[in-house]
Amino acid sequence: MAIRGPSIELHRPAPLLSGGRGETCLQKKPFLVQAKRLGGLEKASTRGAQESGQPKKRAPLIRGTVSPPLPVPGNIPRPPYVGTKDAPEIAKEIQMHDKESIVHMRAACELAARVLEYAGTLVKPSVTTDEIDKAVHKMIIDAGAYPSPLGYGGFPKSVCTSVNECMCHGIPDSRELQDGDIINIDVTVYLNGYHGDTSKTFLCGEVDEASKRLVKVTEECLLRGISTCKHGTSFKKIGRRISEHAERHGFGVVECFVGHGVGRIFHSEPIIYHQRNNRPGQMVEGQTFTIEPILSMGSIDCDMWDDGWTAVTTDGSLAAQFEHTILINRTGAEILTKC
């Protein structure tokens, strides 16, 4: 589950996005992000040359009815934030693991991966995102785990479902999926005191080639970001690798949501930027964090719905996201959120 990153100064005129309900912003001084930007004509030319077909025209995303939160059996342990209205601040603690805690992290992440795989089988035209939420909720509690998003800063559901132009944090509701939609499902489980966090963008029915390419390139960006990771590597290499691949295919990398440390705490340092940046810091063996790039066909800026969660592209263009939780070791990174 992505978090809103700190406000940053960009090398282009742009409004700075501020925090609000359901958003967790670091209270730090802005820093400069040295990002190479394609101009509007360059971007249009690149995309026009590279895209195979145009994305299908879709009606703007409209919210449906949100049903009440689902109950969780009393014997299932809750994360500390459950029952509070405000999302906790991003913890400064770097989450390191010994052999015992790695076992717990693997178990939580494997469960999250299995739940996500199952959720993907439910993606079909006429299925509602609320139905997906109910199925995910049941699978998680049947495994003795807690759905981490439920009650996080007041989030009312057990999973995030982000359709079409929704970048992330979509709230499951009564809207039926349509043929040609794309949907990101973001699953986090809390099992034996540890969070496992993962997401994937799925295709619903017959999806046009341009949208398929966005989804494919986004997943490739995630895997390229992970491929840079090992003990001693600078965090900024992740953003550079992701940006290079996205720009090569004419897509923009969303800057206002970031990856994060994860483990006993849902959201902690390090903050993982997916765009080019000069963020200091190096990876350390035994550390766990998420990488979760969001790519857009158009604007990388977002509008926030008044529910305080749903973030959509300002121009209505499609966005896709993929996420894994990884464990840093001496020679590389282990993807924990795999079945």
XYZ file of C-alpha atoms in Angstrom, residues 32 42 51 131 168 174 187 232 268 282 299-300 306 309 316 318 324:
17
model
C 15.763 18.853 -4.973
C 8.871 15.417 -27.367
C 2.137 3.227 -29.022
C -17.349 -8.423 -4.077
C -3.946 4.033 -5.969
C -20.739 -1.200 -5.830
C -3.239 -6.572 -0.674
C 25.457 -1.332 -0.212
C 8.529 3.124 7.874
C 22.196 2.739 1.015
C -0.441 13.369 -16.335
C 1.618 12.234 -13.354
C -13.229 13.948 -1.051
C -8.104 8.273 -0.320
C -8.244 11.072 -16.664
C -4.890 5.436 -17.320
C 6.553 -6.351 -4.172
